[in-house]
Coordinates of C-alpha atoms in Angstrom, one line a residue:
X1 CA 24.5 18.5 -23.0
X2 CA 27.5 16.0 -22.6
X3 CA 29.6 19.0 -22.7
X4 CA 27.6 21.0 -20.4
X5 CA 27.3 18.1 -17.9
X6 CA 31.6 17.8 -18.2
X7 CA 31.7 21.7 -16.8
X8 CA 29.1 20.9 -14.4
X9 CA 26.7 23.6 -16.0
X10 CA 23.9 20.8 -15.7
X11 CA 23.8 18.5 -13.1
X12 CA 23.9 14.9 -13.2
X13 CA 20.0 14.3 -12.9
X14 CA 18.8 17.0 -15.8
X15 CA 21.4 15.0 -17.5
X16 CA 19.8 11.6 -16.8
X17 CA 16.2 13.2 -17.7
X18 CA 17.3 14.4 -20.8
X19 CA 18.9 11.2 -21.7
X20 CA 15.9 9.4 -20.7
X21 CA 13.9 12.0 -22.9
X22 CA 16.0 11.3 -26.0
X23 CA 15.5 7.3 -25.0
X24 CA 11.8 8.0 -25.3
X25 CA 10.8 7.3 -21.4
X26 CA 8.8 9.3 -19.8
X27 CA 6.9 10.1 -16.7
X28 CA 3.7 9.7 -19.2
X29 CA 4.4 5.9 -20.0
X30 CA 4.6 3.4 -16.8
X31 CA 6.0 0.6 -19.2
X32 CA 8.5 3.5 -20.2
X33 CA 9.4 5.1 -17.1
X34 CA 12.8 7.2 -16.3
X35 CA 15.4 4.9 -15.4
X36 CA 18.1 6.1 -12.6
X37 CA 20.6 4.0 -11.2
X38 CA 21.1 2.5 -7.8
X39 CA 24.4 5.1 -6.7
X40 CA 25.1 3.7 -3.0
X41 CA 26.0 0.4 -1.8
X42 CA 25.5 1.6 1.6
X43 CA 22.4 1.5 3.8
X44 CA 23.9 0.9 7.2
X45 CA 26.2 3.5 8.5
X46 CA 25.0 6.0 10.6
X47 CA 26.7 8.6 8.7
X48 CA 27.0 8.4 4.9
X49 CA 30.5 9.6 3.7
X50 CA 30.6 10.8 0.4
X51 CA 34.1 10.6 0.1
X52 CA 34.6 7.1 0.5
X53 CA 34.2 4.5 -3.0
X54 CA 33.4 2.0 -1.3
X55 CA 29.8 4.2 -0.8
X56 CA 28.9 3.7 -3.6
X57 CA 27.1 0.7 -6.2
X58 CA 30.1 -0.2 -9.1
X59 CA 28.4 1.7 -12.1
X60 CA 30.4 -0.1 -14.5
X61 CA 28.1 -3.1 -14.0
X62 CA 24.5 -3.7 -14.2
X63 CA 22.5 -5.2 -11.2
X64 CA 23.2 -9.1 -11.7
X65 CA 27.2 -8.1 -11.5
X66 CA 27.6 -6.3 -8.7
X67 CA 28.9 -9.4 -6.3
X68 CA 31.2 -11.5 -7.7
X69 CA 28.9 -14.7 -6.8
X70 CA 25.7 -12.9 -8.4
X71 CA 27.9 -12.2 -11.8
X72 CA 29.4 -15.7 -12.0
X73 CA 26.1 -17.5 -11.9
X74 CA 24.2 -15.3 -14.7
X75 CA 27.1 -15.9 -16.6
X76 CA 26.4 -19.3 -15.8
X77 CA 22.9 -19.3 -16.7
X78 CA 23.7 -17.6 -20.2
X79 CA 26.1 -20.3 -21.0
X80 CA 23.8 -23.2 -20.2
X81 CA 20.1 -21.2 -21.2
X82 CA 20.5 -22.7 -24.9
X83 CA 20.2 -26.4 -23.7
X84 CA 16.3 -25.4 -22.1
X85 CA 15.2 -21.8 -23.1
X86 CA 14.7 -20.7 -26.7
X87 CA 16.7 -17.5 -25.9
X88 CA 20.3 -16.7 -24.9
X89 CA 20.3 -14.3 -22.1
X90 CA 21.4 -13.3 -18.5
X91 CA 18.4 -11.4 -17.3
X92 CA 14.7 -12.8 -17.6
X93 CA 13.5 -10.0 -15.8
X94 CA 13.7 -6.3 -16.3
X95 CA 15.3 -3.7 -14.7
X96 CA 12.2 -1.3 -15.2
X97 CA 8.8 -1.9 -15.8
X98 CA 5.5 -1.3 -15.0
X99 CA 4.9 -3.0 -11.8
X100 CA 8.4 -1.7 -10.6
X101 CA 7.3 1.7 -11.0
X102 CA 4.2 1.6 -9.3
X103 CA 5.8 -0.5 -6.6
X104 CA 7.8 2.0 -5.9
X105 CA 5.2 5.0 -5.5
X106 CA 2.7 2.8 -4.0
X107 CA 1.8 5.0 -1.2
X108 CA 0.4 7.5 -3.5
X109 CA -2.6 8.2 -5.9
X110 CA -3.1 7.5 -8.6
X111 CA 0.0 4.6 -8.5
X112 CA -1.8 3.1 -5.6
X113 CA -4.7 1.9 -8.3
X114 CA -2.4 1.5 -10.9
X115 CA -0.3 -1.1 -8.1
X116 CA -3.7 -3.3 -7.3
X117 CA -5.1 -3.5 -11.0
X118 CA -1.7 -4.8 -12.1
X119 CA -1.7 -7.3 -8.8
X120 CA -4.9 -8.4 -9.8
X121 CA -7.3 -5.8 -7.7
X122 CA -5.3 -5.8 -4.8
X123 CA -1.4 -5.1 -3.0
X124 CA 0.8 -8.0 -2.9
X125 CA 1.4 -10.4 -0.2
X126 CA 3.7 -8.0 2.5
X127 CA 7.0 -9.2 2.0
X128 CA 7.0 -8.1 -1.2
X129 CA 6.2 -4.8 -1.0
X130 CA 8.7 -2.2 -1.2
X131 CA 9.3 -1.4 2.6
X132 CA 12.5 -1.2 3.3
X133 CA 15.3 1.0 1.0
X134 CA 18.2 -1.4 2.5
X135 CA 16.5 -4.4 1.6
X136 CA 15.4 -4.2 -1.8
X137 CA 18.9 -2.8 -2.7
X138 CA 20.2 -6.1 -1.4
X139 CA 17.5 -8.2 -3.5
X140 CA 18.8 -6.1 -6.3
X141 CA 22.3 -5.9 -6.0
X142 CA 22.7 -9.4 -4.1
X143 CA 20.2 -12.0 -2.6
X144 CA 17.1 -12.1 -5.7
X145 CA 18.2 -13.5 -9.3
X146 CA 15.0 -12.2 -10.3
X147 CA 15.3 -8.9 -9.4
X148 CA 18.0 -6.6 -11.0
X149 CA 15.8 -3.2 -10.7
X150 CA 17.1 0.1 -10.5
X151 CA 15.7 3.2 -9.4
X152 CA 13.3 6.1 -10.6
X153 CA 13.7 9.7 -10.1
X154 CA 11.6 10.7 -7.3
X155 CA 14.6 8.8 -5.2
X156 CA 16.0 12.1 -5.8
X157 CA 13.6 14.7 -5.4
X158 CA 10.7 13.2 -3.6
X159 CA 10.1 12.3 -0.3
X160 CA 6.5 12.0 -0.2
X161 CA 6.6 8.8 -1.3
X162 CA 8.8 7.4 1.3
X163 CA 5.3 7.7 3.3
X164 CA 2.5 5.8 4.0
X165 CA 0.6 9.8 4.3
X166 CA -2.8 8.2 3.1
X167 CA -2.9 5.4 5.8
X168 CA -3.6 2.5 3.5
X169 CA -3.2 -0.9 4.8
X170 CA -0.3 -2.8 3.1
X171 CA -0.7 -5.8 5.1
X172 CA 1.8 -7.4 7.9
X173 CA 4.8 -9.0 7.4
X174 CA 5.9 -12.5 8.8
X175 CA 8.2 -11.2 11.4
X176 CA 4.8 -9.0 12.4
X177 CA 6.2 -5.4 11.6
X178 CA 3.4 -3.7 10.0
X179 CA 3.8 -2.4 6.7
X180 CA 3.3 1.7 7.0
X181 CA 6.5 4.1 6.2
X182 CA 9.1 2.9 4.3
X183 CA 12.0 1.8 6.4
X184 CA 15.1 4.0 5.2
X185 CA 18.4 3.8 6.1
X186 CA 20.8 4.9 9.5
X187 CA 22.5 8.0 7.9
X188 CA 18.8 9.1 7.1
X189 CA 17.8 9.7 11.0
X190 CA 14.2 8.3 10.2
X191 CA 13.4 11.4 8.1
X192 CA 12.6 11.1 4.2
X193 CA 13.5 14.7 3.3
X194 CA 16.9 13.7 4.9
X195 CA 16.7 10.4 3.1
X196 CA 16.1 12.4 -0.8
X197 CA 18.9 15.8 0.0
X198 CA 22.2 13.1 1.0
X199 CA 20.8 10.6 -1.9
X200 CA 20.4 13.9 -4.1
X201 CA 24.2 14.9 -2.8
X202 CA 25.4 11.6 -4.1
X203 CA 24.0 11.4 -7.3
X204 CA 26.0 14.4 -8.0
X205 CA 28.9 13.3 -6.0
X206 CA 32.3 14.1 -7.6
X207 CA 32.3 10.1 -7.2
X208 CA 29.4 9.3 -9.5
X209 CA 30.1 12.7 -12.1
X210 CA 33.6 10.8 -12.6
X211 CA 32.0 6.8 -13.3
X212 CA 28.1 7.7 -14.3
X213 CA 29.2 7.7 -18.0
X214 CA 30.0 3.9 -17.3
X215 CA 26.2 3.3 -16.1
X216 CA 25.3 4.9 -19.2
X217 CA 27.1 2.5 -21.2
X218 CA 25.2 0.1 -20.1
X219 CA 21.5 1.5 -20.4
X220 CA 21.5 3.8 -23.4
X221 CA 24.8 3.0 -25.1
X222 CA 27.1 0.5 -26.5
X223 CA 27.0 -1.8 -24.1
X224 CA 23.5 -2.2 -24.1
X225 CA 23.1 -5.0 -26.7
X226 CA 25.7 -7.0 -28.8
X227 CA 29.0 -7.9 -28.0
X228 CA 29.8 -5.5 -26.2
X229 CA 26.8 -6.6 -23.9
X230 CA 28.0 -9.8 -23.6
X231 CA 31.0 -9.3 -22.4
X232 CA 29.3 -6.9 -19.4
X233 CA 27.3 -9.1 -18.4
X234 CA 24.3 -6.6 -19.6
X235 CA 21.5 -9.1 -22.2
X236 CA 17.8 -9.5 -21.0
X237 CA 15.6 -11.4 -23.0
X238 CA 15.0 -10.7 -26.6
X239 CA 11.6 -9.7 -26.3
X240 CA 12.9 -6.6 -24.2
X241 CA 14.3 -5.3 -27.2
X242 CA 11.6 -3.7 -28.3
X243 CA 12.9 -1.3 -31.2
X244 CA 14.8 -4.2 -32.0
X245 CA 11.8 -6.6 -33.6
X246 CA 9.9 -5.7 -36.0
X247 CA 6.5 -6.6 -35.0
X248 CA 5.3 -5.7 -38.7
X249 CA 7.0 -9.3 -40.1
X250 CA 5.4 -10.9 -37.4
X251 CA 2.3 -12.6 -39.2
X252 CA 1.3 -15.1 -36.6
X253 CA -1.0 -12.8 -34.2
X254 CA -0.6 -15.2 -31.5
X255 CA 3.6 -14.7 -31.2
X256 CA 2.7 -11.0 -31.6
X257 CA 0.5 -10.5 -28.8
X258 CA 2.6 -12.4 -26.5
X259 CA 5.8 -9.8 -27.1
X260 CA 3.4 -6.6 -26.9
X261 CA 2.7 -8.6 -23.4
X262 CA 5.8 -9.7 -22.3
X263 CA 6.8 -6.2 -22.9
X264 CA 3.7 -4.4 -21.5
X265 CA 4.4 -6.3 -18.5
X266 CA 8.1 -6.8 -17.7
X267 CA 9.5 -3.7 -18.8
X268 CA 11.5 -2.7 -22.1
X269 CA 15.2 -1.4 -23.2
X270 CA 15.7 2.0 -23.9
X271 CA 16.0 3.4 -27.6
X272 CA 19.8 3.8 -27.7
X273 CA 21.4 6.9 -27.5

């Protein structure tokens, strides 16, 4: 399959879906939903230039290390964590979880009800809802130390999840903005179909094709855990590594249920492939 990718016999999208399947991730499980990368860093230009390297996200680095300042803060956390917490890691949140998936797809059923169930029966505070591609990128790549989320496959083929066609009352933000359709980058001209078209072109671009293996190393490969992950600023709370923990040997039912609850609520590292 990798040789087919090199020969351009399959698309980057199909190859990522193949890797997700090998790693045990599928549409059938919100807790192990397929994970896809942010591929762009330009959500402000009027036109999208896919020949400019600066248009793209640095695929060699996890979301927590997209800026030098942010990377330094997470390295500090890793170095200081032993003094304050029981587990040494860069990130205590995950890049893919049931709530992240449901929040992206909240404007479509059955994800609307799933999201509300995970939120205790109602929508979240409007300012925390997924409402803008640009602000979500800025949160996950720069501004929010609790946010290192990646994307889901729908960002590359499903324009419907970006519109509030069901007219759900999602609330009003502090600045007075009433939540409706997702706010798109200027280069999409307010058209979800154009956003999906250009976003898919970005995923299949020469730049992403040449660098995608670096992201794959972080999520599915050798930089997923161990010393290579530490060097790459890519370590997560030990409970996220579900397949590395032998739950059968944990005799205390409280500890066991705590670990399972942690994985269910906050995410799980894919199986290494």
